[in-house]
Amino acid sequence: MSTATGYNFAYLDEDTKRMIRRAILKAVAIPGHQVPFGSREMPLPYGWGTGGIQVTASIIGPQDRLKVIDQGADDTTNAVSIRRFFARVAGVPTTERTSEASIIQTRHRIPETPLREGQILVYQVPMPEPLFRLEPRVAETKRLHAMADYGLMHVRLYEDIARHGHIAISYNYPVMVNGRYLMAPSPIPAFDNPKMDRMPALQLFGAGREKRIYAVPPYTAVRSLDFEDHPFEPVRAKAACALCGSRESYLDEVVTDDRGGRMFLCSDTDYCGERQAAVQRDAAE
Amino acid sequence: MMETPLLEAHGLGLRFGTIPALDGVSLEIWPGEVVAIVGESGSGKTTLLRVLSGLLRPDAGSVAYRGPDGATHSVHDMGEAALRRLMRSDWGFVHQNPRDGLRMGVSAGGNVGERLMAVGARHYGGIRAEATEWLRRVEIDPARIDDTPQQFSGGMQQRLQIARTLVTRPRLVFMDEPTGGLDVSVQARLLDLIRELVADLGLAVLLVTHDIAAARLLAHRLLVMRQGRVVEQGLTDRVLDDPQHEYTQLLVASVLAA
């Protein structure tokens, strides 16, 4: 793909990148704390990943290799558009392989393949405030964060157990970062929460519309909130992937007809494809 | 009885523009004591309550609180974090309107449990058992533990607010017209309940009210306020049976006899 001319490397001008990098550095220094930044207008609508794109644009270099996933898949609209965007404005190589990428921008999933040191995972975040919907006043939520006054979040979990018999939050499940800040992990499934804990890769979160950046540095403790007698349990469909047979990965339920037919597939397309290829290699040998 | 007061205010003064809301008010609250502040609307009762509980900073004077550790802290110098910690553990606040003190969209059990969770309770079964017990104590059917306060009557909401406040066993409770807005029979039961709980738990209570009858029923000691000043104070029965200040005399004479 040809690189677009007339744009600075990676679309944003250098001053904007510096501003965003400063916010990222502060966010890394205070794990889980939301740092305000001057979010720019991007050539796509809010909610399509403007925050994630700005973070990626300010950390990407010509030697980087970028992977973009949307709901775990490399081939959905959002993932394809953002990948093509960076191929054009930065001329960086892209990949669908988790292990080959140095930067992975994601919406709603963490790859199944464990990340390693040196990789950066960039999350697109629609609503960075975990206390949103519980406390309507923004100033008050800031005060609650400052005082580490998080009883309110537990009230929400209590209400869930009282009403449903279990904690019924299946995505965007609140976490405590480094034992200090309550953080919204973006709308990843609760299934992915344990992957955040002490992850060797750097995790950056960008919320474009809400103008916030936050981060989890490598090897930082990330604990999902729970009760002693109702411990956190990652939820997974009780099935194996119809394509690769995995019983460990997070599955999408796909309706195949209008008579109740359905199948379960890995949501992580790269992980599923690798496993299928391995099976074929074994069969050929 | 302990040898030092729980809360001690000295020479409090506060002006709103040219209006003196508080003018040289001093008072002490001892452990296990119920002190009522009475006076007409605009006499500075609620302002005094807000200053004593650290919500409002006075122009002059100081408020000292003796914590459970025995050390005395100035309420207005302790910093917001310490004050909040105090507010959700050692102190309680019962508002006139239960809507100010309750989360209306959260179940009764969640409302009672919030203060427990705020001080670190993380066992669902334990929190629920404690909430059930407190609903029973304030005469709310424990079967309604999962109903929201919106489905409760005014009197039940007020009792729920009291349960929510007392669940962490505070040592000092501020009450701002706790029986306001309720009809007389409900008021009478609520007063009975408060009196019983206060005696059981050995609470110190600072009660702000314009209802002389409620003050007589609950309070050991009475302060009469007018235009930001304490015009008379003493044991409740003494003040009400033998009022010295002309304003107190007027106040006592104005009580309707049924």
Coordinates of C-alpha atoms in Angstrom, one line a residue:
Chain A
M1 CA 0.0 0.0 0.0
S2 CA 1.4 3.4 -0.9
T3 CA 2.1 5.9 1.9
A4 CA -0.1 9.0 1.8
T5 CA 1.8 12.2 1.3
G6 CA 1.0 15.6 2.9
Y7 CA 0.6 14.1 6.4
N8 CA 3.1 14.1 9.2
F9 CA 4.4 10.6 10.1
A10 CA 1.4 8.8 11.8
Y11 CA -1.1 11.6 11.0
L12 CA -0.7 13.7 14.2
D13 CA 1.8 16.6 14.2
E14 CA 4.8 16.3 16.5
D15 CA 3.6 18.7 19.1
T16 CA 0.4 16.8 19.6
K17 CA 2.3 13.6 19.9
R18 CA 4.5 15.2 22.6
M19 CA 1.5 16.3 24.5
I20 CA 0.0 12.8 24.3
R21 CA 3.3 11.1 25.3
R22 CA 3.5 13.4 28.3
A23 CA 0.0 12.2 29.3
I24 CA 1.1 8.6 28.7
L25 CA 4.2 9.0 30.9
K26 CA 2.2 10.4 33.7
A27 CA -0.4 7.6 33.3
V28 CA 2.4 4.9 33.5
A29 CA 3.8 6.6 36.6
I30 CA 0.4 6.4 38.3
P31 CA -1.0 3.0 37.3
G32 CA -4.8 3.1 36.8
H33 CA -5.1 6.9 37.2
Q34 CA -7.0 8.7 34.5
V35 CA -4.9 11.5 33.0
P36 CA -6.7 14.2 31.0
F37 CA -5.3 15.0 27.5
G38 CA -6.2 17.3 24.6
S39 CA -8.0 14.8 22.4
R40 CA -7.9 15.8 18.7
E41 CA -10.4 15.5 16.0
M42 CA -9.6 12.3 14.1
P43 CA -10.7 11.4 10.6
L44 CA -13.3 8.9 12.0
P45 CA -16.3 9.2 14.4
Y46 CA -16.1 9.1 18.2
G47 CA -16.7 5.5 19.3
W48 CA -14.7 4.0 16.5
G49 CA -11.4 4.2 18.4
T50 CA -10.3 7.8 18.3
G51 CA -8.6 7.5 21.7
G52 CA -6.7 4.3 20.8
I53 CA -5.6 5.7 17.4
Q54 CA -4.2 8.8 19.1
V55 CA -2.2 6.7 21.6
T56 CA -1.0 4.4 18.8
A57 CA 0.0 7.4 16.6
S58 CA 2.1 9.0 19.3
I59 CA 4.0 5.8 20.3
I60 CA 4.5 4.2 16.8
G61 CA 7.8 4.4 15.0
P62 CA 8.9 3.2 11.5
Q63 CA 10.4 0.0 13.0
D64 CA 7.2 -1.0 14.7
R65 CA 4.8 -3.7 13.4
L66 CA 1.2 -3.1 14.1
K67 CA -1.7 -5.4 14.7
V68 CA -5.3 -4.2 15.1
I69 CA -8.1 -6.3 16.4
D70 CA -11.8 -5.6 16.9
Q71 CA -13.7 -8.1 19.1
G72 CA -10.7 -10.4 18.7
A73 CA -10.9 -10.5 14.9
D74 CA -8.3 -9.0 12.5
D75 CA -10.7 -8.9 9.6
T76 CA -13.7 -6.8 10.9
T77 CA -14.4 -3.3 9.6
N78 CA -12.9 -1.4 12.5
A79 CA -9.7 -3.4 12.5
V80 CA -9.2 -3.3 8.8
S81 CA -9.8 0.5 8.6
I82 CA -7.5 1.4 11.4
R83 CA -4.7 -1.0 10.2
R84 CA -5.0 0.5 6.7
F85 CA -5.0 4.0 8.2
F86 CA -1.6 3.5 9.8
A87 CA -0.2 1.7 6.8
R88 CA -1.0 4.8 4.8
V89 CA -0.1 7.6 7.1
A90 CA 2.9 6.0 8.8
G91 CA 4.0 3.4 6.2
V92 CA 4.6 0.8 9.0
P93 CA 4.3 -2.9 8.3
T94 CA 1.2 -4.6 9.7
T95 CA 0.6 -8.1 10.8
E96 CA -2.2 -10.4 12.0
R97 CA 0.2 -12.5 14.1
T98 CA 0.1 -11.6 17.8
S99 CA 3.6 -12.8 18.4
E100 CA 5.0 -10.7 15.6
A101 CA 3.4 -7.4 16.5
S102 CA 5.2 -4.8 18.6
I103 CA 2.0 -2.7 19.0
I104 CA -1.5 -4.2 19.2
Q105 CA -4.4 -1.9 19.2
T106 CA -7.5 -3.6 20.4
R107 CA -11.2 -3.1 20.9
H108 CA -13.0 -5.4 23.4
R109 CA -10.4 -8.3 23.6
I110 CA -7.0 -9.2 24.8
P111 CA -5.3 -11.7 22.5
E112 CA -5.3 -15.4 23.6
T113 CA -1.5 -15.7 22.9
P114 CA 0.3 -14.4 26.0
L115 CA 2.0 -11.1 25.4
R116 CA 5.7 -10.6 26.2
E117 CA 8.0 -7.8 27.3
G118 CA 8.4 -5.1 24.8
Q119 CA 5.0 -5.3 23.3
I120 CA 2.4 -2.6 23.9
L121 CA -1.3 -3.2 24.0
V122 CA -3.4 -0.2 23.2
Y123 CA -7.1 -0.3 24.3
Q124 CA -9.9 1.8 22.7
V125 CA -12.0 3.0 25.6
P126 CA -15.6 4.4 25.3
M127 CA -16.0 5.3 29.0
P128 CA -12.9 5.5 31.2
E129 CA -14.8 6.2 34.5
P130 CA -15.7 3.0 36.3
L131 CA -18.0 4.9 38.7
F132 CA -20.0 6.2 35.8
R133 CA -23.7 5.4 36.3
L134 CA -23.1 5.0 40.0
E135 CA -22.1 8.6 40.8
P136 CA -23.4 11.1 38.2
R137 CA -21.2 14.0 39.3
V138 CA -17.8 14.0 37.7
A139 CA -16.2 16.2 40.4
E140 CA -17.4 13.7 43.0
T141 CA -16.0 10.7 41.1
K142 CA -12.6 12.4 41.1
R143 CA -12.9 13.0 44.9
L144 CA -13.8 9.3 45.4
H145 CA -10.7 8.3 43.4
A146 CA -8.5 10.7 45.3
M147 CA -9.8 9.3 48.6
A148 CA -9.8 5.7 47.3
D149 CA -13.4 5.6 48.5
Y150 CA -14.7 2.7 46.5
G151 CA -17.5 1.3 48.7
L152 CA -19.9 2.4 46.0
M153 CA -18.6 -0.1 43.5
H154 CA -19.0 -2.9 46.0
V155 CA -22.7 -1.8 46.4
R156 CA -23.1 -2.4 42.7
L157 CA -21.7 -5.9 43.1
Y158 CA -23.8 -6.5 46.2
E159 CA -26.9 -5.5 44.2
D160 CA -26.0 -7.9 41.5
I161 CA -25.7 -10.9 43.9
A162 CA -28.9 -9.9 45.7
R163 CA -30.8 -9.7 42.4
H164 CA -29.2 -12.5 40.3
G165 CA -27.4 -14.7 42.8
H166 CA -24.0 -13.9 41.2
I167 CA -22.1 -10.9 40.0
A168 CA -23.7 -10.4 36.6
I169 CA -21.1 -8.1 35.0
S170 CA -19.9 -9.9 32.0
Y171 CA -17.7 -7.2 30.4
N172 CA -16.0 -4.0 31.6
Y173 CA -15.6 -5.7 34.9
P174 CA -14.1 -3.3 37.4
V175 CA -10.5 -3.9 38.6
M176 CA -8.2 -2.5 41.2
V177 CA -4.8 -1.5 39.8
N178 CA -1.8 -1.8 42.0
G179 CA -4.1 -1.9 45.1
R180 CA -4.9 1.7 44.7
Y181 CA -7.0 2.9 41.7
L182 CA -10.3 1.5 40.6
M183 CA -10.1 1.1 36.8
A184 CA -12.5 0.3 34.0
P185 CA -10.7 -2.3 31.8
S186 CA -12.6 -1.1 28.7
P187 CA -15.4 -3.4 27.5
I188 CA -13.2 -6.5 27.4
P189 CA -15.1 -9.7 28.6
A190 CA -14.5 -10.5 32.3
F191 CA -12.9 -13.6 30.9
D192 CA -9.9 -11.5 29.8
N193 CA -9.5 -9.8 33.2
P194 CA -7.0 -12.3 34.6
K195 CA -4.7 -11.7 31.6
M196 CA -4.2 -8.1 32.7
D197 CA -2.7 -9.1 36.0
R198 CA 1.1 -8.9 35.9
M199 CA 1.1 -8.8 32.2
P200 CA 4.7 -8.5 30.8
A201 CA 3.5 -6.1 28.1
L202 CA 2.7 -2.4 28.6
Q203 CA -1.1 -1.7 28.6
L204 CA -2.3 1.8 27.5
F205 CA -5.9 3.0 27.4
G206 CA -7.1 5.9 25.3
A207 CA -10.6 7.4 25.5
G208 CA -10.9 10.0 22.7
R209 CA -14.4 11.4 23.4
E210 CA -13.8 11.5 27.2
K211 CA -10.3 12.8 26.7
R212 CA -8.6 10.5 29.2
I213 CA -5.5 8.3 29.0
Y214 CA -4.6 5.7 31.6
A215 CA -2.1 2.8 31.8
V216 CA -1.1 -0.4 33.5
P217 CA 2.8 -0.8 33.4
P218 CA 4.3 -4.2 32.9
Y219 CA 4.0 -6.7 35.8
T220 CA 1.5 -4.6 37.7
A221 CA -1.1 -6.3 39.9
V222 CA -4.6 -6.0 38.5
R223 CA -7.3 -7.6 40.7
S224 CA -11.0 -8.0 39.8
L225 CA -13.3 -6.8 42.5
D226 CA -15.3 -9.5 44.3
F227 CA -16.5 -10.8 47.7
E228 CA -14.8 -13.4 49.8
D229 CA -17.8 -15.7 49.5
H230 CA -18.5 -14.8 45.9
P231 CA -15.1 -14.8 44.2
F232 CA -14.5 -13.5 40.7
E233 CA -15.2 -16.1 38.1
P234 CA -14.3 -15.5 34.4
V235 CA -17.3 -16.6 32.3
R236 CA -16.8 -18.7 29.2
A237 CA -19.3 -20.5 27.0
K238 CA -19.3 -24.3 27.8
A239 CA -18.2 -25.5 24.4
A240 CA -15.2 -26.1 22.2
C241 CA -14.4 -24.0 19.1
A242 CA -16.0 -25.5 16.0
L243 CA -13.0 -24.8 13.9
C244 CA -9.9 -25.4 16.1
G245 CA -11.5 -27.3 19.0
S246 CA -10.0 -25.0 21.7
R247 CA -11.6 -25.3 25.1
E248 CA -9.5 -22.5 26.6
S249 CA -10.2 -19.6 24.3
Y250 CA -13.0 -17.1 24.5
L251 CA -15.8 -18.0 22.2
D252 CA -18.3 -16.1 20.0
E253 CA -21.7 -17.7 19.5
V254 CA -22.7 -17.6 15.9
V255 CA -26.4 -18.2 14.9
T256 CA -26.3 -20.2 11.7
D257 CA -30.0 -20.5 10.7
D258 CA -33.5 -19.5 12.0
R259 CA -34.2 -22.9 13.6
G260 CA -32.0 -22.6 16.6
G261 CA -28.8 -23.7 14.9
R262 CA -25.7 -22.2 16.4
M263 CA -22.0 -22.7 16.6
F264 CA -19.2 -21.5 18.8
L265 CA -16.0 -20.0 17.3
C266 CA -12.9 -18.5 18.8
S267 CA -13.2 -14.7 18.9
D268 CA -9.4 -14.4 18.5
T269 CA -9.0 -15.2 14.7
D270 CA -5.2 -15.3 14.8
Y271 CA -5.2 -17.8 17.7
C272 CA -7.8 -20.0 16.0
G273 CA -6.0 -19.9 12.6
E274 CA -2.7 -20.8 14.1
R275 CA -4.2 -23.8 15.9
Q276 CA -5.9 -24.9 12.7
A277 CA -2.6 -24.6 10.7
A278 CA -0.8 -26.6 13.4
V279 CA -3.4 -29.4 13.1
Q280 CA -2.9 -29.5 9.3
R281 CA 0.8 -29.5 9.7
D282 CA 0.6 -32.5 12.1
A283 CA -1.8 -34.3 9.6
A284 CA 0.6 -33.7 6.7
E285 CA 3.6 -35.1 8.6
Chain B
M1 CA -18.6 8.4 82.2
M2 CA -15.4 9.4 80.4
E3 CA -13.5 12.4 81.6
T4 CA -13.4 14.4 78.4
P5 CA -16.1 15.4 76.0
L6 CA -16.5 13.6 72.6
L7 CA -17.0 16.8 70.7
E8 CA -16.1 20.3 72.0
A9 CA -16.9 23.5 70.2
H10 CA -15.5 26.8 71.3
G11 CA -16.6 30.4 70.3
L12 CA -18.0 29.5 66.8
G13 CA -18.8 32.4 64.6
L14 CA -20.0 32.5 61.0
R15 CA -21.6 35.3 58.9
F16 CA -23.4 34.9 55.7
G17 CA -22.9 38.5 54.3
T18 CA -24.2 40.8 57.0
I19 CA -26.3 38.0 58.7
P20 CA -24.7 36.4 61.7
A21 CA -25.6 32.7 61.4
L22 CA -23.5 31.8 64.4
D23 CA -22.3 34.2 67.1
G24 CA -20.0 32.9 69.8
V25 CA -21.5 29.4 70.1
S26 CA -19.8 27.0 72.4
L27 CA -20.9 23.5 73.4
E28 CA -19.8 20.1 74.5
I29 CA -21.1 16.7 73.8
W30 CA -20.2 13.9 76.2
P31 CA -20.2 10.1 75.4
G32 CA -23.7 8.6 75.6
E33 CA -25.4 12.0 75.8
V34 CA -28.3 13.3 73.7
V35 CA -28.1 17.1 73.1
A36 CA -30.9 18.9 71.3
I37 CA -30.7 22.2 69.6
V38 CA -34.0 23.9 69.3
G39 CA -35.1 27.2 67.9
E40 CA -37.2 28.7 65.1
S41 CA -36.4 28.5 61.4
G42 CA -33.4 30.6 60.5
S43 CA -32.0 30.6 64.1
G44 CA -28.8 28.9 62.9
K45 CA -29.5 25.3 64.1
T46 CA -28.7 23.6 60.8
T47 CA -25.7 25.8 60.2
L48 CA -24.3 24.9 63.6
L49 CA -24.8 21.2 62.8
R50 CA -23.0 21.6 59.5
V51 CA -20.1 23.5 61.2
L52 CA -19.8 20.9 64.0
S53 CA -19.7 18.0 61.5
G54 CA -17.0 19.7 59.4
L55 CA -19.2 20.4 56.3
L56 CA -18.9 24.1 56.8
R57 CA -15.8 26.1 58.0
P58 CA -16.5 28.7 60.6
D59 CA -15.1 32.3 60.5
A60 CA -14.1 32.0 64.1
G61 CA -13.7 29.3 66.8
S62 CA -12.8 25.7 66.7
V63 CA -14.3 22.2 66.9
A64 CA -12.4 19.4 68.5
Y65 CA -13.3 15.7 68.3
R66 CA -11.9 12.9 70.5
G67 CA -11.3 9.9 68.3
P68 CA -11.6 6.2 69.4
D69 CA -7.8 6.3 69.9
G70 CA -8.3 8.9 72.6
A71 CA -6.5 11.6 70.7
T72 CA -8.2 14.9 70.1
H73 CA -8.4 16.3 66.5
S74 CA -9.5 19.6 65.2
V75 CA -12.4 18.8 62.9
H76 CA -11.6 21.6 60.5
D77 CA -7.8 20.9 60.3
M78 CA -7.9 17.2 59.9
G79 CA -8.2 17.1 56.1
E80 CA -10.9 15.8 53.8
A81 CA -9.7 12.2 53.7
A82 CA -9.7 11.9 57.5
L83 CA -13.0 13.6 57.8
R84 CA -14.6 11.3 55.3
R85 CA -13.2 8.3 57.1
L86 CA -14.8 9.7 60.3
M87 CA -18.0 10.3 58.5
R88 CA -18.4 6.7 57.4
S89 CA -17.3 5.0 60.5
D90 CA -17.3 6.8 63.8
W91 CA -19.9 9.4 62.9
G92 CA -23.4 9.2 61.5
F93 CA -25.6 11.7 59.8
V94 CA -29.4 11.3 59.7
H95 CA -31.0 13.8 57.3
Q96 CA -34.4 15.3 57.5
N97 CA -35.3 14.0 54.1
P98 CA -34.4 10.3 53.8
R99 CA -33.8 10.9 50.1
D100 CA -30.6 12.8 51.1
G101 CA -29.2 10.0 53.1
L102 CA -30.3 7.0 51.1
R103 CA -29.6 5.7 47.6
M104 CA -33.1 5.5 46.2
G105 CA -32.2 3.1 43.4
V106 CA -30.3 0.6 45.6
S107 CA -32.0 -2.1 47.6
A108 CA -32.6 -1.7 51.4
G109 CA -29.9 -4.3 52.0
G110 CA -27.4 -2.5 49.7
N111 CA -28.2 0.8 51.5
V112 CA -27.4 -0.7 54.9
G113 CA -24.4 -2.6 53.5
E114 CA -22.8 0.4 51.9
R115 CA -21.3 1.7 55.1
L116 CA -20.0 -1.7 56.0
M117 CA -18.4 -2.1 52.6
A118 CA -17.0 1.4 52.8
V119 CA -15.1 0.4 55.9
G120 CA -13.8 -2.8 54.3
A121 CA -16.4 -5.6 54.7
R122 CA -16.0 -8.0 51.8
H123 CA -18.1 -11.0 52.8
Y124 CA -21.5 -11.0 51.1
G125 CA -23.1 -13.4 53.5
G126 CA -21.9 -11.4 56.5
I127 CA -23.0 -8.1 55.1
R128 CA -26.4 -9.5 54.3
A129 CA -26.8 -11.1 57.8
E130 CA -25.9 -7.7 59.3
A131 CA -28.3 -5.9 57.1
T132 CA -31.1 -8.3 57.9
E133 CA -30.5 -7.9 61.6
W134 CA -30.6 -4.1 61.3
L135 CA -33.8 -4.1 59.3
R136 CA -35.3 -6.2 62.1
R137 CA -34.1 -3.7 64.7
V138 CA -35.7 -0.8 63.0
E139 CA -38.9 -2.8 62.5
I140 CA -38.7 -3.3 58.8
D141 CA -39.8 -6.7 57.6
P142 CA -36.5 -8.5 56.6
A143 CA -38.3 -10.0 53.7
R144 CA -38.2 -6.6 52.1
I145 CA -34.4 -6.5 52.1
D146 CA -34.2 -6.5 48.3
D147 CA -36.9 -3.8 47.8
T148 CA -35.7 -0.3 47.0
P149 CA -36.5 2.6 49.3
Q150 CA -38.8 4.0 46.5
Q151 CA -41.2 1.2 47.5
F152 CA -41.1 2.2 51.1
S153 CA -43.4 4.6 53.0
G154 CA -41.9 7.8 54.4
G155 CA -41.6 6.4 57.9
M156 CA -39.9 3.2 56.7
Q157 CA -37.4 5.3 54.6
Q158 CA -36.5 7.2 57.7
R159 CA -36.1 4.0 59.7
L160 CA -34.0 2.6 56.9
Q161 CA -31.8 5.7 57.0
I162 CA -31.3 5.2 60.7
A163 CA -30.3 1.5 60.2
R164 CA -27.9 2.5 57.5
T165 CA -26.3 5.1 59.8
L166 CA -26.0 2.9 62.9
V167 CA -24.8 -0.2 61.2
T168 CA -21.1 0.7 61.7
R169 CA -21.8 1.5 65.4
P170 CA -20.8 5.2 65.3
R171 CA -20.1 6.9 68.5
L172 CA -21.6 10.2 67.5
V173 CA -24.7 10.8 65.4
F174 CA -25.9 14.1 64.0
M175 CA -29.7 14.2 63.4
D176 CA -31.3 17.0 61.4
E177 CA -35.0 17.1 62.1
P178 CA -35.3 13.3 61.9
T179 CA -39.1 13.3 62.4
G180 CA -39.8 16.2 60.1
G181 CA -42.3 15.5 57.4
L182 CA -43.9 12.5 59.1
D183 CA -47.4 12.3 60.5
V184 CA -47.7 12.2 64.3
S185 CA -48.3 8.5 64.9
V186 CA -45.3 7.6 62.7
Q187 CA -43.3 10.3 64.5
A188 CA -44.2 8.8 67.8
R189 CA -43.0 5.3 66.8
L190 CA -39.8 6.7 65.3
L191 CA -39.0 8.7 68.4
D192 CA -39.6 5.5 70.5
L193 CA -37.2 3.6 68.2
I194 CA -34.5 6.3 68.3
R195 CA -34.7 6.5 72.1
E196 CA -34.4 2.7 72.4
L197 CA -31.4 2.5 70.0
V198 CA -29.6 5.4 71.6
A199 CA -29.9 3.8 75.0
D200 CA -28.9 0.3 73.7
L201 CA -25.9 1.5 71.8
G202 CA -24.8 4.3 74.2
L203 CA -24.7 6.7 71.3
A204 CA -24.0 10.4 71.7
V205 CA -26.5 12.3 69.6
L206 CA -26.7 15.9 68.5
L207 CA -30.3 16.5 67.6
V208 CA -31.5 19.5 65.7
T209 CA -35.2 20.1 65.8
H210 CA -37.9 22.6 66.0
D211 CA -40.2 20.1 67.7
I212 CA -40.1 20.8 71.4
A213 CA -41.9 17.5 72.2
A214 CA -39.4 15.5 70.3
A215 CA -36.6 17.2 72.2
R216 CA -38.2 16.6 75.5
L217 CA -38.6 12.9 74.7
L218 CA -35.1 12.3 73.5
A219 CA -32.7 14.9 74.8
H220 CA -30.8 15.0 78.1
R221 CA -29.7 18.5 77.5
L222 CA -31.1 21.3 75.5
L223 CA -29.7 24.4 73.8
V224 CA -32.1 27.1 72.7
M225 CA -30.8 29.2 69.7
R226 CA -32.0 32.5 68.3
Q227 CA -30.3 34.6 65.7
G228 CA -27.1 32.6 65.8
R229 CA -26.7 32.7 69.6
V230 CA -27.4 30.2 72.3
V231 CA -29.8 32.1 74.5
E232 CA -30.4 29.4 77.1
Q233 CA -29.1 25.9 77.8
G234 CA -29.4 23.3 80.5
L235 CA -31.1 20.0 81.4
T236 CA -34.1 19.4 79.1
D237 CA -36.7 19.3 81.9
R238 CA -35.2 22.3 83.6
V239 CA -35.3 24.4 80.5
L240 CA -38.7 23.4 79.4
D241 CA -40.4 23.5 82.8
D242 CA -38.7 26.6 84.0
P243 CA -37.7 28.7 81.0
Q244 CA -35.6 31.7 82.0
H245 CA -35.1 33.6 78.7
E246 CA -38.1 35.3 77.2
Y247 CA -37.6 33.6 73.8
T248 CA -37.6 30.2 75.5
Q249 CA -40.7 31.1 77.3
L250 CA -42.3 32.1 74.1
L251 CA -41.2 28.8 72.5
V252 CA -42.5 26.7 75.3
A253 CA -45.8 28.6 75.4
S254 CA -46.2 28.1 71.6
V255 CA -46.4 24.3 71.9
L256 CA -49.8 23.1 71.0
A257 CA -51.4 20.9 73.5
A258 CA -53.5 18.1 72.0

